[in-house]
Amino acid sequence: MIMARFACCAVLWLSLGLLGCDQQDEAEVVSPTVDERAKVLLVMKSLVNPFYAAMEKGARQAAEIRAAQLIVRSGTNETLVEQQIEIIDEHLASGIDALVIAPANSVEIIPVLLRAHQQGVKVVNIDNQVDPMAAAAAGLPPIPFVSVDNERGGFLAAKYLASLVDGEAKALVIEGPRSAKNAIQRRNGALAAFEQAGNIELVAAEPAHWKLEQAYALTKQMHAKYPDINLVFAANDMMALGAILYAQENELSDWLIGGYDNIPDAASAVKSGWLKVTVDQQADQQGYRGVMTALDLLESTSVDPTVLVDVLVVTD
């Protein structure tokens, strides 16, 4: 009798086990786990600058539309490429399918991008372009690039500043890092606009590494050295806000100051009149298109080698 009960229970357990397996198999087909979604790593320069918060927002919209898993990481400031390299290596070890990178340095980031490529990770470059010649020399194949025409943006902002000049002006250009291609392009665009205007004398062009406090100190230093400065173009809004802070403290309301990015504080400064112009490079669209491009690559869909988002000149 005991053996009969045991046999009956064994059959019941086996039946339940098989039923559980059937249900589990069916569930796996109908509802994929999170780990089965494409895993995309977005690495930006810093979240201190609101520009990158907007970029993240656009990237998350793309990931939601395509049902992808998005991991967002950044350095603690916009020049620490070493932190970006560490972040990427960490996630290469844990496993990702695609990488979307806004590099802090256009050259130093290349070796880790090559490692990603060699592991089969799809790589997309946004915002600041990886140096194409250095990448080719290192053996990294061309990677899709999503950004704006930074030289044109710098030119348009500086051209607008020049149009406000009555007579002549002495100009200071506050650059980003000279290792960043987008910083170089914005500076070159501004210099071309000033040269074209014919009534702007460039007295100095120096870097403040995207930082408000460094731009404040540089503006103070350059104004002491060149007291006739009355026009400032900064290659991003954080640096423009540093120049504005100095101008406000010294009651230099006649200064013409321009920036680049159209972050919220800059938009407010435009409305108040302290900032005459900024450039909206639609950070959300860069993030959105960067992630979309990465997911297209994972699906073997052909993509454009370069996608340029429109720049918008903001003056009110």
PDB file of C-alpha atoms in Angstrom:
ATOM      1  CA  MET A   1       0.000   0.000   0.000  1.00  0.00           C
ATOM      2  CA  ILE A   2       2.834   2.323   0.914  1.00  0.00           C
ATOM      3  CA  MET A   3       4.576   1.533  -2.375  1.00  0.00           C
ATOM      4  CA  ALA A   4       1.374   2.233  -4.257  1.00  0.00           C
ATOM      5  CA  ARG A   5       1.062   5.639  -2.594  1.00  0.00           C
ATOM      6  CA  PHE A   6       4.689   6.416  -3.368  1.00  0.00           C
ATOM      7  CA  ALA A   7       4.217   5.492  -7.020  1.00  0.00           C
ATOM      8  CA  CYS A   8       1.103   7.635  -7.201  1.00  0.00           C
ATOM      9  CA  CYS A   9       2.906  10.627  -5.651  1.00  0.00           C
ATOM     10  CA  ALA A  10       5.868  10.158  -7.965  1.00  0.00           C
ATOM     11  CA  VAL A  11       3.585  10.265 -10.995  1.00  0.00           C
ATOM     12  CA  LEU A  12       1.894  13.384  -9.617  1.00  0.00           C
ATOM     13  CA  TRP A  13       5.213  15.149  -8.940  1.00  0.00           C
ATOM     14  CA  LEU A  14       6.466  14.231 -12.408  1.00  0.00           C
ATOM     15  CA  SER A  15       3.272  15.520 -14.009  1.00  0.00           C
ATOM     16  CA  LEU A  16       3.466  18.788 -12.094  1.00  0.00           C
ATOM     17  CA  GLY A  17       7.117  19.149 -13.009  1.00  0.00           C
ATOM     18  CA  LEU A  18       6.410  18.645 -16.695  1.00  0.00           C
ATOM     19  CA  LEU A  19       3.493  21.054 -16.512  1.00  0.00           C
ATOM     20  CA  GLY A  20       5.763  23.634 -14.867  1.00  0.00           C
ATOM     21  CA  CYS A  21       8.338  23.197 -17.620  1.00  0.00           C
ATOM     22  CA  ASP A  22       5.694  23.667 -20.299  1.00  0.00           C
ATOM     23  CA  GLN A  23       4.438  26.840 -18.608  1.00  0.00           C
ATOM     24  CA  GLN A  24       7.973  28.174 -18.175  1.00  0.00           C
ATOM     25  CA  ASP A  25       8.824  27.562 -21.831  1.00  0.00           C
ATOM     26  CA  GLU A  26       5.636  29.317 -22.899  1.00  0.00           C
ATOM     27  CA  ALA A  27       6.357  32.289 -20.610  1.00  0.00           C
ATOM     28  CA  GLU A  28       9.870  32.667 -22.021  1.00  0.00           C
ATOM     29  CA  VAL A  29       8.504  32.881 -25.557  1.00  0.00           C
ATOM     30  CA  VAL A  30       5.735  35.359 -24.746  1.00  0.00           C
ATOM     31  CA  SER A  31       7.535  37.626 -22.235  1.00  0.00           C
ATOM     32  CA  PRO A  32      11.318  38.021 -22.769  1.00  0.00           C
ATOM     33  CA  THR A  33      13.313  38.915 -19.676  1.00  0.00           C
ATOM     34  CA  VAL A  34      14.981  42.306 -19.317  1.00  0.00           C
ATOM     35  CA  ASP A  35      18.380  40.722 -19.953  1.00  0.00           C
ATOM     36  CA  GLU A  36      17.260  39.675 -23.447  1.00  0.00           C
ATOM     37  CA  ARG A  37      16.772  43.281 -24.531  1.00  0.00           C
ATOM     38  CA  ALA A  38      19.555  45.072 -26.403  1.00  0.00           C
ATOM     39  CA  LYS A  39      21.858  46.644 -23.823  1.00  0.00           C
ATOM     40  CA  VAL A  40      23.109  50.108 -24.839  1.00  0.00           C
ATOM     41  CA  LEU A  41      25.653  52.087 -22.810  1.00  0.00           C
ATOM     42  CA  LEU A  42      25.515  55.882 -23.165  1.00  0.00           C
ATOM     43  CA  VAL A  43      28.653  57.609 -21.852  1.00  0.00           C
ATOM     44  CA  MET A  44      28.594  61.397 -21.658  1.00  0.00           C
ATOM     45  CA  LYS A  45      31.052  63.973 -20.354  1.00  0.00           C
ATOM     46  CA  SER A  46      29.177  65.185 -17.274  1.00  0.00           C
ATOM     47  CA  LEU A  47      25.682  65.652 -15.900  1.00  0.00           C
ATOM     48  CA  VAL A  48      26.670  68.946 -14.235  1.00  0.00           C
ATOM     49  CA  ASN A  49      25.997  70.715 -17.533  1.00  0.00           C
ATOM     50  CA  PRO A  50      22.226  70.710 -18.290  1.00  0.00           C
ATOM     51  CA  PHE A  51      23.100  70.101 -21.942  1.00  0.00           C
ATOM     52  CA  TYR A  52      23.848  66.475 -21.098  1.00  0.00           C
ATOM     53  CA  ALA A  53      20.675  66.079 -19.059  1.00  0.00           C
ATOM     54  CA  ALA A  54      18.773  66.992 -22.236  1.00  0.00           C
ATOM     55  CA  MET A  55      20.890  64.518 -24.208  1.00  0.00           C
ATOM     56  CA  GLU A  56      20.034  61.758 -21.729  1.00  0.00           C
ATOM     57  CA  LYS A  57      16.322  62.565 -22.029  1.00  0.00           C
ATOM     58  CA  GLY A  58      16.401  62.094 -25.804  1.00  0.00           C
ATOM     59  CA  ALA A  59      18.399  58.879 -25.475  1.00  0.00           C
ATOM     60  CA  ARG A  60      15.863  57.445 -23.023  1.00  0.00           C
ATOM     61  CA  GLN A  61      13.019  58.260 -25.406  1.00  0.00           C
ATOM     62  CA  ALA A  62      14.746  56.292 -28.160  1.00  0.00           C
ATOM     63  CA  ALA A  63      15.423  53.336 -25.865  1.00  0.00           C
ATOM     64  CA  GLU A  64      11.787  53.259 -24.747  1.00  0.00           C
ATOM     65  CA  ILE A  65      10.499  53.331 -28.326  1.00  0.00           C
ATOM     66  CA  ARG A  66      12.800  50.472 -29.350  1.00  0.00           C
ATOM     67  CA  ALA A  67      12.388  48.473 -26.103  1.00  0.00           C
ATOM     68  CA  ALA A  68      16.114  48.576 -25.369  1.00  0.00           C
ATOM     69  CA  GLN A  69      17.913  48.630 -22.041  1.00  0.00           C
ATOM     70  CA  LEU A  70      19.790  51.934 -21.672  1.00  0.00           C
ATOM     71  CA  ILE A  71      22.601  52.425 -19.170  1.00  0.00           C
ATOM     72  CA  VAL A  72      23.653  56.066 -18.674  1.00  0.00           C
ATOM     73  CA  ARG A  73      27.043  56.963 -17.192  1.00  0.00           C
ATOM     74  CA  SER A  74      29.246  60.061 -17.227  1.00  0.00           C
ATOM     75  CA  GLY A  75      32.398  61.551 -15.788  1.00  0.00           C
ATOM     76  CA  THR A  76      32.338  63.988 -12.890  1.00  0.00           C
ATOM     77  CA  ASN A  77      33.374  66.830 -15.188  1.00  0.00           C
ATOM     78  CA  GLU A  78      33.641  67.441 -18.905  1.00  0.00           C
ATOM     79  CA  THR A  79      37.402  66.932 -19.280  1.00  0.00           C
ATOM     80  CA  LEU A  80      37.982  63.630 -17.436  1.00  0.00           C
ATOM     81  CA  VAL A  81      38.392  61.217 -20.326  1.00  0.00           C
ATOM     82  CA  GLU A  82      40.116  58.795 -17.936  1.00  0.00           C
ATOM     83  CA  GLN A  83      36.820  58.294 -16.123  1.00  0.00           C
ATOM     84  CA  GLN A  84      35.033  57.632 -19.400  1.00  0.00           C
ATOM     85  CA  ILE A  85      37.626  54.987 -20.286  1.00  0.00           C
ATOM     86  CA  GLU A  86      37.181  53.277 -16.903  1.00  0.00           C
ATOM     87  CA  ILE A  87      33.395  53.298 -17.294  1.00  0.00           C
ATOM     88  CA  ILE A  88      33.552  51.727 -20.754  1.00  0.00           C
ATOM     89  CA  ASP A  89      36.051  49.042 -19.689  1.00  0.00           C
ATOM     90  CA  GLU A  90      33.844  48.193 -16.700  1.00  0.00           C
ATOM     91  CA  HIS A  91      30.824  47.630 -18.932  1.00  0.00           C
ATOM     92  CA  LEU A  92      32.788  45.771 -21.589  1.00  0.00           C
ATOM     93  CA  ALA A  93      33.661  43.303 -18.837  1.00  0.00           C
ATOM     94  CA  SER A  94      30.045  42.944 -17.693  1.00  0.00           C
ATOM     95  CA  GLY A  95      28.645  42.848 -21.227  1.00  0.00           C
ATOM     96  CA  ILE A  96      26.959  45.393 -23.514  1.00  0.00           C
ATOM     97  CA  ASP A  97      25.688  45.259 -27.079  1.00  0.00           C
ATOM     98  CA  ALA A  98      26.252  48.868 -28.140  1.00  0.00           C
ATOM     99  CA  LEU A  99      28.098  51.972 -26.972  1.00  0.00           C
ATOM    100  CA  VAL A 100      27.087  55.586 -27.618  1.00  0.00           C
ATOM    101  CA  ILE A 101      29.932  57.919 -26.659  1.00  0.00           C
ATOM    102  CA  ALA A 102      30.274  61.690 -26.304  1.00  0.00           C
ATOM    103  CA  PRO A 103      34.038  61.764 -25.728  1.00  0.00           C
ATOM    104  CA  ALA A 104      35.791  64.218 -23.436  1.00  0.00           C
ATOM    105  CA  ASN A 105      38.907  63.892 -25.592  1.00  0.00           C
ATOM    106  CA  SER A 106      38.879  63.231 -29.327  1.00  0.00           C
ATOM    107  CA  VAL A 107      42.075  61.133 -29.331  1.00  0.00           C
ATOM    108  CA  GLU A 108      42.604  59.563 -25.904  1.00  0.00           C
ATOM    109  CA  ILE A 109      39.245  57.769 -26.077  1.00  0.00           C
ATOM    110  CA  ILE A 110      40.243  55.795 -29.201  1.00  0.00           C
ATOM    111  CA  PRO A 111      41.973  52.740 -27.614  1.00  0.00           C
ATOM    112  CA  VAL A 112      38.930  51.809 -25.518  1.00  0.00           C
ATOM    113  CA  LEU A 113      36.643  52.261 -28.538  1.00  0.00           C
ATOM    114  CA  LEU A 114      38.907  49.872 -30.429  1.00  0.00           C
ATOM    115  CA  ARG A 115      38.582  47.353 -27.589  1.00  0.00           C
ATOM    116  CA  ALA A 116      34.807  47.686 -27.791  1.00  0.00           C
ATOM    117  CA  HIS A 117      34.860  47.150 -31.553  1.00  0.00           C
ATOM    118  CA  GLN A 118      37.071  44.077 -31.190  1.00  0.00           C
ATOM    119  CA  GLN A 119      34.537  42.593 -28.761  1.00  0.00           C
ATOM    120  CA  GLY A 120      31.752  43.034 -31.317  1.00  0.00           C
ATOM    121  CA  VAL A 121      30.149  46.018 -29.600  1.00  0.00           C
ATOM    122  CA  LYS A 122      28.499  48.504 -31.979  1.00  0.00           C
ATOM    123  CA  VAL A 123      29.938  52.001 -31.425  1.00  0.00           C
ATOM    124  CA  VAL A 124      28.286  55.343 -32.216  1.00  0.00           C
ATOM    125  CA  ASN A 125      29.987  58.708 -31.645  1.00  0.00           C
ATOM    126  CA  ILE A 126      27.863  61.734 -30.665  1.00  0.00           C
ATOM    127  CA  ASP A 127      28.476  65.397 -29.786  1.00  0.00           C
ATOM    128  CA  ASN A 128      32.280  65.703 -29.970  1.00  0.00           C
ATOM    129  CA  GLN A 129      33.835  63.841 -32.877  1.00  0.00           C
ATOM    130  CA  VAL A 130      36.527  61.229 -32.419  1.00  0.00           C
ATOM    131  CA  ASP A 131      39.563  62.293 -34.458  1.00  0.00           C
ATOM    132  CA  PRO A 132      39.159  60.369 -37.759  1.00  0.00           C
ATOM    133  CA  MET A 133      42.861  60.326 -38.659  1.00  0.00           C
ATOM    134  CA  ALA A 134      43.963  59.159 -35.217  1.00  0.00           C
ATOM    135  CA  ALA A 135      41.226  56.519 -35.225  1.00  0.00           C
ATOM    136  CA  ALA A 136      42.308  55.184 -38.612  1.00  0.00           C
ATOM    137  CA  ALA A 137      45.945  55.102 -37.504  1.00  0.00           C
ATOM    138  CA  ALA A 138      44.933  53.052 -34.449  1.00  0.00           C
ATOM    139  CA  GLY A 139      43.019  50.550 -36.588  1.00  0.00           C
ATOM    140  CA  LEU A 140      39.528  51.655 -35.567  1.00  0.00           C
ATOM    141  CA  PRO A 141      37.117  51.470 -38.531  1.00  0.00           C
ATOM    142  CA  PRO A 142      34.929  54.524 -39.235  1.00  0.00           C
ATOM    143  CA  ILE A 143      32.062  54.813 -36.755  1.00  0.00           C
ATOM    144  CA  PRO A 144      28.769  56.678 -37.246  1.00  0.00           C
ATOM    145  CA  PHE A 145      28.802  60.262 -35.969  1.00  0.00           C
ATOM    146  CA  VAL A 146      25.774  62.229 -34.741  1.00  0.00           C
ATOM    147  CA  SER A 147      26.253  65.901 -33.892  1.00  0.00           C
ATOM    148  CA  VAL A 148      25.887  69.403 -35.313  1.00  0.00           C
ATOM    149  CA  ASP A 149      28.039  71.577 -37.548  1.00  0.00           C
ATOM    150  CA  ASN A 150      29.917  73.182 -34.656  1.00  0.00           C
ATOM    151  CA  GLU A 151      31.934  75.503 -36.847  1.00  0.00           C
ATOM    152  CA  ARG A 152      28.754  76.855 -38.409  1.00  0.00           C
ATOM    153  CA  GLY A 153      27.189  77.279 -34.967  1.00  0.00           C
ATOM    154  CA  GLY A 154      30.191  79.248 -33.717  1.00  0.00           C
ATOM    155  CA  PHE A 155      30.182  81.338 -36.875  1.00  0.00           C
ATOM    156  CA  LEU A 156      26.484  82.213 -36.613  1.00  0.00           C
ATOM    157  CA  ALA A 157      26.700  83.195 -32.940  1.00  0.00           C
ATOM    158  CA  ALA A 158      29.771  85.373 -33.472  1.00  0.00           C
ATOM    159  CA  LYS A 159      28.266  86.900 -36.610  1.00  0.00           C
ATOM    160  CA  TYR A 160      25.220  87.947 -34.617  1.00  0.00           C
ATOM    161  CA  LEU A 161      27.426  89.521 -31.928  1.00  0.00           C
ATOM    162  CA  ALA A 162      29.332  91.415 -34.623  1.00  0.00           C
ATOM    163  CA  SER A 163      26.064  92.741 -36.050  1.00  0.00           C
ATOM    164  CA  LEU A 164      25.370  94.436 -32.711  1.00  0.00           C
ATOM    165  CA  VAL A 165      28.650  96.361 -32.710  1.00  0.00           C
ATOM    166  CA  ASP A 166      28.388 100.086 -33.299  1.00  0.00           C
ATOM    167  CA  GLY A 167      31.806 101.077 -34.594  1.00  0.00           C
ATOM    168  CA  GLU A 168      34.565  98.724 -33.475  1.00  0.00           C
ATOM    169  CA  ALA A 169      34.992  96.100 -30.747  1.00  0.00           C
ATOM    170  CA  LYS A 170      37.776  94.292 -28.895  1.00  0.00           C
ATOM    171  CA  ALA A 171      36.933  90.609 -28.574  1.00  0.00           C
ATOM    172  CA  LEU A 172      37.810  87.788 -26.201  1.00  0.00           C
ATOM    173  CA  VAL A 173      37.114  84.202 -27.267  1.00  0.00           C
ATOM    174  CA  ILE A 174      36.786  81.724 -24.400  1.00  0.00           C
ATOM    175  CA  GLU A 175      37.586  78.294 -25.803  1.00  0.00           C
ATOM    176  CA  GLY A 176      36.813  74.792 -24.636  1.00  0.00           C
ATOM    177  CA  PRO A 177      39.613  72.218 -24.267  1.00  0.00           C
ATOM    178  CA  ARG A 178      42.002  72.305 -27.192  1.00  0.00           C
ATOM    179  CA  SER A 179      41.917  68.500 -27.233  1.00  0.00           C
ATOM    180  CA  ALA A 180      38.190  68.541 -28.087  1.00  0.00           C
ATOM    181  CA  LYS A 181      37.327  68.792 -31.762  1.00  0.00           C
ATOM    182  CA  ASN A 182      34.005  70.558 -31.182  1.00  0.00           C
ATOM    183  CA  ALA A 183      35.755  73.241 -29.118  1.00  0.00           C
ATOM    184  CA  ILE A 184      38.229  73.833 -31.929  1.00  0.00           C
ATOM    185  CA  GLN A 185      35.436  74.032 -34.498  1.00  0.00           C
ATOM    186  CA  ARG A 186      33.409  76.564 -32.505  1.00  0.00           C
ATOM    187  CA  ARG A 187      36.469  78.742 -31.984  1.00  0.00           C
ATOM    188  CA  ASN A 188      37.343  78.600 -35.680  1.00  0.00           C
ATOM    189  CA  GLY A 189      33.793  79.526 -36.647  1.00  0.00           C
ATOM    190  CA  ALA A 190      33.813  82.530 -34.318  1.00  0.00           C
ATOM    191  CA  LEU A 191      37.185  83.726 -35.576  1.00  0.00           C
ATOM    192  CA  ALA A 192      35.983  83.467 -39.177  1.00  0.00           C
ATOM    193  CA  ALA A 193      32.912  85.571 -38.358  1.00  0.00           C
ATOM    194  CA  PHE A 194      34.987  88.265 -36.656  1.00  0.00           C
ATOM    195  CA  GLU A 195      37.391  88.381 -39.584  1.00  0.00           C
ATOM    196  CA  GLN A 196      34.506  88.653 -42.020  1.00  0.00           C
ATOM    197  CA  ALA A 197      32.920  91.483 -40.021  1.00  0.00           C
ATOM    198  CA  GLY A 198      36.054  93.604 -40.345  1.00  0.00           C
ATOM    199  CA  ASN A 199      35.365  95.736 -37.268  1.00  0.00           C
ATOM    200  CA  ILE A 200      36.255  93.196 -34.558  1.00  0.00           C
ATOM    201  CA  GLU A 201      39.783  93.028 -33.161  1.00  0.00           C
ATOM    202  CA  LEU A 202      40.598  89.727 -31.461  1.00  0.00           C
ATOM    203  CA  VAL A 203      42.705  90.479 -28.378  1.00  0.00           C
ATOM    204  CA  ALA A 204      42.797  86.965 -26.895  1.00  0.00           C
ATOM    205  CA  ALA A 205      41.538  83.404 -27.386  1.00  0.00           C
ATOM    206  CA  GLU A 206      42.170  81.162 -24.378  1.00  0.00           C
ATOM    207  CA  PRO A 207      40.643  77.933 -22.997  1.00  0.00           C
ATOM    208  CA  ALA A 208      38.525  77.660 -19.848  1.00  0.00           C
ATOM    209  CA  HIS A 209      37.764  73.932 -20.280  1.00  0.00           C
ATOM    210  CA  TRP A 210      33.974  74.295 -20.396  1.00  0.00           C
ATOM    211  CA  LYS A 211      33.861  75.495 -16.750  1.00  0.00           C
ATOM    212  CA  LEU A 212      32.055  78.543 -15.346  1.00  0.00           C
ATOM    213  CA  GLU A 213      34.599  79.306 -12.629  1.00  0.00           C
ATOM    214  CA  GLN A 214      37.556  79.053 -15.004  1.00  0.00           C
ATOM    215  CA  ALA A 215      35.808  81.338 -17.490  1.00  0.00           C
ATOM    216  CA  TYR A 216      35.146  83.870 -14.728  1.00  0.00           C
ATOM    217  CA  ALA A 217      38.835  83.855 -13.750  1.00  0.00           C
ATOM    218  CA  LEU A 218      39.965  84.080 -17.376  1.00  0.00           C
ATOM    219  CA  THR A 219      37.621  86.987 -18.115  1.00  0.00           C
ATOM    220  CA  LYS A 220      38.899  88.823 -15.055  1.00  0.00           C
ATOM    221  CA  GLN A 221      42.511  88.204 -16.082  1.00  0.00           C
ATOM    222  CA  MET A 222      41.990  89.245 -19.706  1.00  0.00           C
ATOM    223  CA  HIS A 223      40.023  92.371 -18.755  1.00  0.00           C
ATOM    224  CA  ALA A 224      42.855  93.473 -16.480  1.00  0.00           C
ATOM    225  CA  LYS A 225      45.304  92.923 -19.337  1.00  0.00           C
ATOM    226  CA  TYR A 226      43.052  94.352 -22.069  1.00  0.00           C
ATOM    227  CA  PRO A 227      40.704  96.897 -20.428  1.00  0.00           C
ATOM    228  CA  ASP A 228      39.098  97.769 -23.783  1.00  0.00           C
ATOM    229  CA  ILE A 229      37.468  94.332 -24.158  1.00  0.00           C
ATOM    230  CA  ASN A 230      33.761  94.752 -24.823  1.00  0.00           C
ATOM    231  CA  LEU A 231      32.785  91.569 -26.678  1.00  0.00           C
ATOM    232  CA  VAL A 232      33.063  87.952 -25.505  1.00  0.00           C
ATOM    233  CA  PHE A 233      32.232  84.738 -27.329  1.00  0.00           C
ATOM    234  CA  ALA A 234      32.326  81.596 -25.190  1.00  0.00           C
ATOM    235  CA  ALA A 235      32.292  78.135 -26.764  1.00  0.00           C
ATOM    236  CA  ASN A 236      29.666  76.905 -24.308  1.00  0.00           C
ATOM    237  CA  ASP A 237      27.053  78.491 -22.070  1.00  0.00           C
ATOM    238  CA  MET A 238      28.698  77.525 -18.797  1.00  0.00           C
ATOM    239  CA  MET A 239      31.722  79.621 -19.760  1.00  0.00           C
ATOM    240  CA  ALA A 240      29.487  82.412 -21.044  1.00  0.00           C
ATOM    241  CA  LEU A 241      27.790  82.477 -17.634  1.00  0.00           C
ATOM    242  CA  GLY A 242      31.215  82.875 -16.030  1.00  0.00           C
ATOM    243  CA  ALA A 243      31.896  85.911 -18.229  1.00  0.00           C
ATOM    244  CA  ILE A 244      28.439  87.311 -17.408  1.00  0.00           C
ATOM    245  CA  LEU A 245      29.085  86.926 -13.685  1.00  0.00           C
ATOM    246  CA  TYR A 246      32.269  88.978 -14.017  1.00  0.00           C
ATOM    247  CA  ALA A 247      30.496  91.599 -16.132  1.00  0.00           C
ATOM    248  CA  GLN A 248      27.656  91.889 -13.622  1.00  0.00           C
ATOM    249  CA  GLU A 249      30.022  92.289 -10.686  1.00  0.00           C
ATOM    250  CA  ASN A 250      31.820  95.081 -12.513  1.00  0.00           C
ATOM    251  CA  GLU A 251      28.721  96.763 -13.994  1.00  0.00           C
ATOM    252  CA  LEU A 252      29.833  96.121 -17.568  1.00  0.00           C
ATOM    253  CA  SER A 253      26.334  96.148 -19.016  1.00  0.00           C
ATOM    254  CA  ASP A 254      27.595  97.368 -22.396  1.00  0.00           C
ATOM    255  CA  TRP A 255      29.495  94.132 -23.017  1.00  0.00           C
ATOM    256  CA  LEU A 256      28.263  91.894 -25.832  1.00  0.00           C
ATOM    257  CA  ILE A 257      28.443  88.269 -24.670  1.00  0.00           C
ATOM    258  CA  GLY A 258      27.547  85.153 -26.641  1.00  0.00           C
ATOM    259  CA  GLY A 259      27.442  81.474 -25.724  1.00  0.00           C
ATOM    260  CA  TYR A 260      26.623  78.042 -27.100  1.00  0.00           C
ATOM    261  CA  ASP A 261      24.175  75.276 -25.953  1.00  0.00           C
ATOM    262  CA  ASN A 262      20.994  77.133 -24.896  1.00  0.00           C
ATOM    263  CA  ILE A 263      20.918  75.607 -21.412  1.00  0.00           C
ATOM    264  CA  PRO A 264      18.129  76.939 -19.130  1.00  0.00           C
ATOM    265  CA  ASP A 265      20.300  79.497 -17.289  1.00  0.00           C
ATOM    266  CA  ALA A 266      21.560  80.809 -20.623  1.00  0.00           C
ATOM    267  CA  ALA A 267      18.015  81.117 -21.959  1.00  0.00           C
ATOM    268  CA  SER A 268      17.178  83.204 -18.885  1.00  0.00           C
ATOM    269  CA  ALA A 269      20.283  85.335 -19.447  1.00  0.00           C
ATOM    270  CA  VAL A 270      19.180  85.973 -23.040  1.00  0.00           C
ATOM    271  CA  LYS A 271      15.800  87.172 -21.815  1.00  0.00           C
ATOM    272  CA  SER A 272      17.459  89.471 -19.257  1.00  0.00           C
ATOM    273  CA  GLY A 273      19.768  90.929 -21.917  1.00  0.00           C
ATOM    274  CA  TRP A 274      23.084  89.890 -20.373  1.00  0.00           C
ATOM    275  CA  LEU A 275      23.557  87.147 -22.958  1.00  0.00           C
ATOM    276  CA  LYS A 276      22.982  88.410 -26.484  1.00  0.00           C
ATOM    277  CA  VAL A 277      23.005  85.080 -28.298  1.00  0.00           C
ATOM    278  CA  THR A 278      23.367  81.363 -27.756  1.00  0.00           C
ATOM    279  CA  VAL A 279      23.141  78.322 -30.020  1.00  0.00           C
ATOM    280  CA  ASP A 280      20.681  75.503 -29.461  1.00  0.00           C
ATOM    281  CA  GLN A 281      22.299  72.340 -30.789  1.00  0.00           C
ATOM    282  CA  GLN A 282      19.294  70.215 -29.798  1.00  0.00           C
ATOM    283  CA  ALA A 283      21.044  67.916 -27.338  1.00  0.00           C
ATOM    284  CA  ASP A 284      17.930  65.784 -26.963  1.00  0.00           C
ATOM    285  CA  GLN A 285      17.954  65.046 -30.694  1.00  0.00           C
ATOM    286  CA  GLN A 286      21.631  64.086 -30.567  1.00  0.00           C
ATOM    287  CA  GLY A 287      20.939  61.614 -27.759  1.00  0.00           C
ATOM    288  CA  TYR A 288      17.840  60.276 -29.494  1.00  0.00           C
ATOM    289  CA  ARG A 289      19.487  59.777 -32.870  1.00  0.00           C
ATOM    290  CA  GLY A 290      22.630  58.342 -31.307  1.00  0.00           C
ATOM    291  CA  VAL A 291      20.713  55.541 -29.585  1.00  0.00           C
ATOM    292  CA  MET A 292      18.509  54.956 -32.639  1.00  0.00           C
ATOM    293  CA  THR A 293      21.626  54.613 -34.798  1.00  0.00           C
ATOM    294  CA  ALA A 294      23.172  52.125 -32.367  1.00  0.00           C
ATOM    295  CA  LEU A 295      20.022  49.995 -32.381  1.00  0.00           C
ATOM    296  CA  ASP A 296      19.867  50.128 -36.180  1.00  0.00           C
ATOM    297  CA  LEU A 297      23.433  48.781 -36.286  1.00  0.00           C
ATOM    298  CA  LEU A 298      22.455  45.919 -33.977  1.00  0.00           C
ATOM    299  CA  GLU A 299      19.650  45.039 -36.396  1.00  0.00           C
ATOM    300  CA  SER A 300      22.065  45.222 -39.366  1.00  0.00           C
ATOM    301  CA  THR A 301      20.168  48.203 -40.762  1.00  0.00           C
ATOM    302  CA  SER A 302      22.250  50.543 -42.920  1.00  0.00           C
ATOM    303  CA  VAL A 303      22.979  53.900 -41.275  1.00  0.00           C
ATOM    304  CA  ASP A 304      24.343  57.229 -42.459  1.00  0.00           C
ATOM    305  CA  PRO A 305      28.026  57.732 -41.583  1.00  0.00           C
ATOM    306  CA  THR A 306      27.258  61.285 -40.413  1.00  0.00           C
ATOM    307  CA  VAL A 307      23.993  62.703 -39.081  1.00  0.00           C
ATOM    308  CA  LEU A 308      23.946  66.459 -38.489  1.00  0.00           C
ATOM    309  CA  VAL A 309      21.253  67.976 -36.303  1.00  0.00           C
ATOM    310  CA  ASP A 310      20.302  71.579 -37.133  1.00  0.00           C
ATOM    311  CA  VAL A 311      21.722  74.402 -35.005  1.00  0.00           C
ATOM    312  CA  LEU A 312      19.291  77.121 -33.935  1.00  0.00           C
ATOM    313  CA  VAL A 313      20.436  80.667 -33.144  1.00  0.00           C
ATOM    314  CA  VAL A 314      18.650  81.957 -30.036  1.00  0.00           C
ATOM    315  CA  THR A 315      18.481  85.725 -29.487  1.00  0.00           C
ATOM    316  CA  ASP A 316      15.274  86.230 -27.475  1.00  0.00           C
TER     317      ASP A 316
END
